[in-house]
PDB file of C-alpha atoms in Angstrom:
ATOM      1  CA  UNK Y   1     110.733  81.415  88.257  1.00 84.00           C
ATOM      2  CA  UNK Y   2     112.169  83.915  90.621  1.00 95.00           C
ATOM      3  CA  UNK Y   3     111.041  84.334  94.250  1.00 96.00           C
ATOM      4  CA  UNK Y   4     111.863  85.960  97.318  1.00 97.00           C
ATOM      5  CA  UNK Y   5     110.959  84.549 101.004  1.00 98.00           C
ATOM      6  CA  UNK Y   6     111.695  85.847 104.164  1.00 98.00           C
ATOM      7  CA  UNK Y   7     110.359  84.592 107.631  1.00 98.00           C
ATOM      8  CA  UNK Y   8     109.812  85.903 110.856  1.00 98.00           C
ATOM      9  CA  UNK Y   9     108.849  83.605 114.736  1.00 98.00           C
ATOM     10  CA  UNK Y  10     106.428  86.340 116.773  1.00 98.00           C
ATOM     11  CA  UNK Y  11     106.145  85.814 120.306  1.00 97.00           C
ATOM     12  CA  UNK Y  12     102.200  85.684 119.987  1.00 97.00           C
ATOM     13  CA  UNK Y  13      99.738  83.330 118.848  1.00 96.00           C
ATOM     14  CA  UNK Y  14      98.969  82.724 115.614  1.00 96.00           C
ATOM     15  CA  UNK Y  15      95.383  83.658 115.737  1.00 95.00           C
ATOM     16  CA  UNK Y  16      96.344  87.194 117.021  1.00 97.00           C
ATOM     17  CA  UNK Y  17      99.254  87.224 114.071  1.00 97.00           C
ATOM     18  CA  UNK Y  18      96.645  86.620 111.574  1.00 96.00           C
ATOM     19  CA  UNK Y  19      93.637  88.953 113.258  1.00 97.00           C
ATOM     20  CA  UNK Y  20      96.477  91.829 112.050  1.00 98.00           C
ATOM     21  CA  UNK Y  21      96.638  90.176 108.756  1.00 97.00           C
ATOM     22  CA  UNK Y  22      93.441  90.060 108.102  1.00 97.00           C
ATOM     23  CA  UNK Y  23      92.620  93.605 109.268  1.00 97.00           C
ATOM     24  CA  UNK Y  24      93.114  95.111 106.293  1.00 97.00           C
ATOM     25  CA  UNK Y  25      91.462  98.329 107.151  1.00 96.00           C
ATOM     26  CA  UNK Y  26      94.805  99.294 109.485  1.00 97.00           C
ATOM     27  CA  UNK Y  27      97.028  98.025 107.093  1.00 97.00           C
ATOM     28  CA  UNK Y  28      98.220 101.834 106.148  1.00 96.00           C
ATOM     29  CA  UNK Y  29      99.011 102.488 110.193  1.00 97.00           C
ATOM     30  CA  UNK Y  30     101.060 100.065 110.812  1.00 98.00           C
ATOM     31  CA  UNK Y  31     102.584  99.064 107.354  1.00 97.00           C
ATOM     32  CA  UNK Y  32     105.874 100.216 105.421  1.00 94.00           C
ATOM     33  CA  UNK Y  33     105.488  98.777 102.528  1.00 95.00           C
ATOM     34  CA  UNK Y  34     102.582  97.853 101.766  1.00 96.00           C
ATOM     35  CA  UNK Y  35     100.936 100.948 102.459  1.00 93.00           C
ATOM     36  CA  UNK Y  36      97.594 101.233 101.357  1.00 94.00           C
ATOM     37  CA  UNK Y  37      95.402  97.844 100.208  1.00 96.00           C
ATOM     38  CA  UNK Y  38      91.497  97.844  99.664  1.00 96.00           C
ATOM     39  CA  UNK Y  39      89.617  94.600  99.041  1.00 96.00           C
ATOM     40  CA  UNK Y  40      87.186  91.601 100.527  1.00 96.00           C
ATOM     41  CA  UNK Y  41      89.178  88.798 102.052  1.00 97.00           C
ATOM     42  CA  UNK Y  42      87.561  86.467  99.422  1.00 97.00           C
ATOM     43  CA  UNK Y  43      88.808  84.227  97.157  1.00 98.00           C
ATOM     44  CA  UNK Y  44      88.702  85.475  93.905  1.00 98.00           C
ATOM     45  CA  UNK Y  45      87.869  88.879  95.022  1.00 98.00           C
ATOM     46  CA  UNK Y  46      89.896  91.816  93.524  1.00 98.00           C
ATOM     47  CA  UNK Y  47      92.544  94.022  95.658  1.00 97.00           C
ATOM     48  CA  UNK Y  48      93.644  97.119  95.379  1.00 97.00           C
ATOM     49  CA  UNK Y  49      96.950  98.264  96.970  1.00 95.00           C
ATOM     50  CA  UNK Y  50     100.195 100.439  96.659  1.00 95.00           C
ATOM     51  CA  UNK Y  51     103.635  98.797  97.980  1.00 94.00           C
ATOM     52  CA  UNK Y  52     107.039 101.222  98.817  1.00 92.00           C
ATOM     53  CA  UNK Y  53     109.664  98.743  98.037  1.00 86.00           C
ATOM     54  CA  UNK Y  54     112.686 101.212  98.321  1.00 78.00           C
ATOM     55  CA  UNK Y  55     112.386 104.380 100.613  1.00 73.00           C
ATOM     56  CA  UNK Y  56     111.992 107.587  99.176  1.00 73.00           C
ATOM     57  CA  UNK Y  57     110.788 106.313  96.027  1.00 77.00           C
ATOM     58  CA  UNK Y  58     106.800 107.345  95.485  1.00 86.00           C
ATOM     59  CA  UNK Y  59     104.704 103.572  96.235  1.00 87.00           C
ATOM     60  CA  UNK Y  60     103.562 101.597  93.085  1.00 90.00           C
ATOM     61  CA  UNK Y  61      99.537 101.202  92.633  1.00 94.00           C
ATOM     62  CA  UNK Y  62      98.576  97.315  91.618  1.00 94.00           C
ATOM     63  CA  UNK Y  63      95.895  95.392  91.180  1.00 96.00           C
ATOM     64  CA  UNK Y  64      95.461  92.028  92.097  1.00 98.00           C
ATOM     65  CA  UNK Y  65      93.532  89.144  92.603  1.00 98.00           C
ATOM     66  CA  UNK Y  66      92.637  87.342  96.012  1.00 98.00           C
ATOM     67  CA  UNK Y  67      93.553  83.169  95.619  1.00 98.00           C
ATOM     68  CA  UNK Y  68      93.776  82.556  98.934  1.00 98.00           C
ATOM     69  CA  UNK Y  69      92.100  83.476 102.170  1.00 97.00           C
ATOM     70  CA  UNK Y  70      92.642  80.510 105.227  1.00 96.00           C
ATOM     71  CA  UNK Y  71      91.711  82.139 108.320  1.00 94.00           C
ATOM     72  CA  UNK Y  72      94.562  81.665 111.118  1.00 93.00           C
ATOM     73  CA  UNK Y  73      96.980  80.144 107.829  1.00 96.00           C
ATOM     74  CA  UNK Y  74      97.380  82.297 104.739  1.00 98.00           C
ATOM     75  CA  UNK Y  75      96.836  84.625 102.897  1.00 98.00           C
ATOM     76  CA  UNK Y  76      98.158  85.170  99.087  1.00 98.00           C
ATOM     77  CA  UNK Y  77      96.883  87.369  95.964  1.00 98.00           C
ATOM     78  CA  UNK Y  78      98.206  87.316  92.692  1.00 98.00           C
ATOM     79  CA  UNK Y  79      98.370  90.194  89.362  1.00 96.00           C
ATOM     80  CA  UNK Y  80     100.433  91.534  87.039  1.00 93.00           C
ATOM     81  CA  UNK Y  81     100.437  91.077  82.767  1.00 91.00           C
ATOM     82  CA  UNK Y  82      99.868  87.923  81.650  1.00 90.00           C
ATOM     83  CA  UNK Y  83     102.537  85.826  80.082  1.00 90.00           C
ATOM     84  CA  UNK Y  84     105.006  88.752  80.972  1.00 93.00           C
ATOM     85  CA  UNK Y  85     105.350  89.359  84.537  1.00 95.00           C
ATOM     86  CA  UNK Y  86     103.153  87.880  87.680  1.00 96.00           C
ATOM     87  CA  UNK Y  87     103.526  87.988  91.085  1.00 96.00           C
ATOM     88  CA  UNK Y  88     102.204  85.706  93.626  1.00 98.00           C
ATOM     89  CA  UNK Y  89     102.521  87.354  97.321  1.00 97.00           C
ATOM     90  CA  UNK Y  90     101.949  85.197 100.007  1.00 98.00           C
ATOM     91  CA  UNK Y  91     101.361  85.439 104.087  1.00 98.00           C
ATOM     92  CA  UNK Y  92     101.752  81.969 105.643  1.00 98.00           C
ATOM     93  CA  UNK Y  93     101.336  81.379 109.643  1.00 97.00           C
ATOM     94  CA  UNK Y  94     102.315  78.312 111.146  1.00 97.00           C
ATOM     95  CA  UNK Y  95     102.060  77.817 115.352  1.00 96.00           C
ATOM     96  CA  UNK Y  96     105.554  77.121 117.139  1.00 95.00           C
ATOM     97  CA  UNK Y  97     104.255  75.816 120.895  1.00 91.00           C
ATOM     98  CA  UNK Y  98     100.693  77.861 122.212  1.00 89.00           C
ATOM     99  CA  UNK Y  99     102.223  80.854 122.174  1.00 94.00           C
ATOM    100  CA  UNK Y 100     103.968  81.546 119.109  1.00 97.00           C
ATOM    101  CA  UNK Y 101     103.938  82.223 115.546  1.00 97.00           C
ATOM    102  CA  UNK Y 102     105.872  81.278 112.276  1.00 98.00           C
ATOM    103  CA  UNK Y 103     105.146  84.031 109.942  1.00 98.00           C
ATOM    104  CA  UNK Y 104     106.463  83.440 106.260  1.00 98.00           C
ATOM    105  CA  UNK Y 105     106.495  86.087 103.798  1.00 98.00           C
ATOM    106  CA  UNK Y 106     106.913  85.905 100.078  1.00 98.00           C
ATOM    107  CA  UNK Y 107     106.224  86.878  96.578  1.00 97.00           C
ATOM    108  CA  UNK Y 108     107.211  84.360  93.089  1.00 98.00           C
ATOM    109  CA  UNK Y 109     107.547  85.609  89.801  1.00 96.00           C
ATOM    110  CA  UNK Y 110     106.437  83.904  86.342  1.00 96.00           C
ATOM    111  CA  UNK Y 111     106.407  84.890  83.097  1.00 95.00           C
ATOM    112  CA  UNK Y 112     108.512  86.250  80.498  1.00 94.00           C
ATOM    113  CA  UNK Y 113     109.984  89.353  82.145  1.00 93.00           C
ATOM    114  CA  UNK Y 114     110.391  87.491  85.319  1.00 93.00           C
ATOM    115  CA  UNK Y 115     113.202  85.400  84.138  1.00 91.00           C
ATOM    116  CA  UNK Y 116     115.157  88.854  83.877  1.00 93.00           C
ATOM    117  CA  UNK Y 117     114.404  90.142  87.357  1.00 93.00           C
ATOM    118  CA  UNK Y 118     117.869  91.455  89.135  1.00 93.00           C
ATOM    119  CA  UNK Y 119     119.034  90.415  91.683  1.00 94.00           C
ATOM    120  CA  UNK Y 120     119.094  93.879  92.968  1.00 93.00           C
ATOM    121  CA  UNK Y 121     115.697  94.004  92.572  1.00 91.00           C
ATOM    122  CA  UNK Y 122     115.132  91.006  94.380  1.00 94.00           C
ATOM    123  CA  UNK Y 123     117.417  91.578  97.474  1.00 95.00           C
ATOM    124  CA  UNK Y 124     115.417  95.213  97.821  1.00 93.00           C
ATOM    125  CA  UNK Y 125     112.616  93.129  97.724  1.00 94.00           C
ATOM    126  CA  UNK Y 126     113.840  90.980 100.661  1.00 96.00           C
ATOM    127  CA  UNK Y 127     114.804  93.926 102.418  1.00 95.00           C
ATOM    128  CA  UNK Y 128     111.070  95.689 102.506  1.00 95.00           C
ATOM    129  CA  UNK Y 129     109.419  92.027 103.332  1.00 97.00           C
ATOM    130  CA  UNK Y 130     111.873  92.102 106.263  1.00 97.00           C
ATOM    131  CA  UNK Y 131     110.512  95.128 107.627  1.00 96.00           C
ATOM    132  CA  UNK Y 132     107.040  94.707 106.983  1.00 97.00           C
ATOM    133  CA  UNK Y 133     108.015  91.636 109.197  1.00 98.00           C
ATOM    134  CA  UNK Y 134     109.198  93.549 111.889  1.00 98.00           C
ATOM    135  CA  UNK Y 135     106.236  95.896 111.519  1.00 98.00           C
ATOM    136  CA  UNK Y 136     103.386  93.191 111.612  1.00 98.00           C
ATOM    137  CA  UNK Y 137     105.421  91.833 114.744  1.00 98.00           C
ATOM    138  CA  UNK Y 138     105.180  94.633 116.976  1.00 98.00           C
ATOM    139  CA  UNK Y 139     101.527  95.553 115.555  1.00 98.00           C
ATOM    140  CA  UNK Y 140     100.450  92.238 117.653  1.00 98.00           C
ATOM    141  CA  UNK Y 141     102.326  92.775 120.443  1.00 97.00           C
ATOM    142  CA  UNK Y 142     101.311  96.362 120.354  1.00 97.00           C
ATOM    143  CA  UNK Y 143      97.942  94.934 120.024  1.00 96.00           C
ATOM    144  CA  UNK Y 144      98.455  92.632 122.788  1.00 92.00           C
ATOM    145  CA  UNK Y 145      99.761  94.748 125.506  1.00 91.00           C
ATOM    146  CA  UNK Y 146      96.914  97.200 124.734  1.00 92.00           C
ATOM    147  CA  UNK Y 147      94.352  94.751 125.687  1.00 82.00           C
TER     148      UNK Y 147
END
């Protein structure tokens, strides 16, 4: 299995981190990479969404499945081919103190073609999950200092 995590602390409470999260409907104004997604926050419910892993490349359109939905604590879908290549991208929030927020990030790979993934691939991965990051930190506090 190949993964990628990355992880980010936000100066904000964790119930304001995931209100952003689970606002799907905003997603596209605030978000780099995963620029469009359409779906109920229900478990087993299907989503729709495109992702711009590198810049200046045209964004992907996938399909996926909701498998988790924990308000205030994660969030995860999975999709891809069976057998050959499936991701599993994950949102986890875990409260450092009242006031702040450990946001972890990540996607794992199974299946066939997954064993193959380059590391390239995988680092440009890490990359884009960094800045999506960065971009659902300063939606909060954005969101914050506007109320």
């Amino acid at each position: 299995m190949k993964s990628v995590e990355t992880s980010l602390v936000i100066d904000a409470p964790t119930d304001a981190v995931f209100a952003v999260l689970a606002d799907l409907a905003t997603w596209h104004t605030w978000n780099p990479v995963i620029t469009q997604i359409r779906g109920e926050l229900r478990v087993g419910a299907p989503v729709a969404f495109k992702i711009a892993v590198v810049e200046r490349v045209p964004p992907l359109r996938l399909r996926a499945k909701l498998v988790e939905f924990e308000p205030g604590r994660a969030l995860a879908w999975r999709g891809g081919l069976p057998a050959m290549l499936v991701g599993h991208h994950y949102f986890r929030t875990e409260a450092r103190g009242e006031s702040r927020c450990l946001v972890t990030h990540g996607e794992s790979f199974t299946g066939i073609v997954s064993r193959g993934l380059p590391a390239r691939l995988l680092a440009r991965l890490t990359t884009a999950y960094d800045r999506l990051n960065v971009a659902l930190r300063d939606e909060v506090l954005r969101r914050r200092d506007a109320s």
